[in-house]
Steps between C-alpha positions, in 0.01 A plus 500: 500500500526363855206488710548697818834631418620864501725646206742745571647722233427688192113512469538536111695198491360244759150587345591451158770169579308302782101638521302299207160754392156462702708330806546739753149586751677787664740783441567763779749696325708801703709661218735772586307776438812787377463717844855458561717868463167686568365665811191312632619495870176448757672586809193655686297225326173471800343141366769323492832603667791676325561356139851513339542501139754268389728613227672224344684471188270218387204751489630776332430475104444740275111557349576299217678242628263452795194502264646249295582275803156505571318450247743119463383374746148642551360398096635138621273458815178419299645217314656339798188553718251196510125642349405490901779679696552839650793752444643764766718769432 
């Protein structure tokens, strides 16, 4: 692994190819979260301003599928996470 570089790509992959166990201090992870094709639309939203859902082919599995996606990359965080470092999803 390269110190103070970013990966881009599969999380699956880079983590399992390039992150050796115990390296990493910090993982803020934002996963798509499968909202894509339902209706959470905040239009009238008072805190903070209108909000949009997106609805994007890349978040739209099915249960299953999305379950399984997670739970990939999620059971490999503790591994890769040095015994002092924080986690964010």
């Amino acid at each position: 692994m390269k110190t103070g570089h970013i990966y881009k790509g599969d999380c699956i992959k880079v983590m399992r190819e390039h992150i050796k166990d115990e390296n990493i201090d910090l993982i803020y992870a934002d996963p798509p979260y499968n909202l894509s094709g339902k209706s959470l639309n905040l239009i009238n939203n008072k805190t903070g301003g209108p909000f949009y859902k997106m609805n994007e082919d890349w978040d739209t599995w099915d249960y299953n599928e999305y379950v399984e996606f997670t739970e990939n990359w999620f059971v490999m965080l503790p591994e890769k996470l040095d015994k002092k470092s924080s986690n964010f999803v």
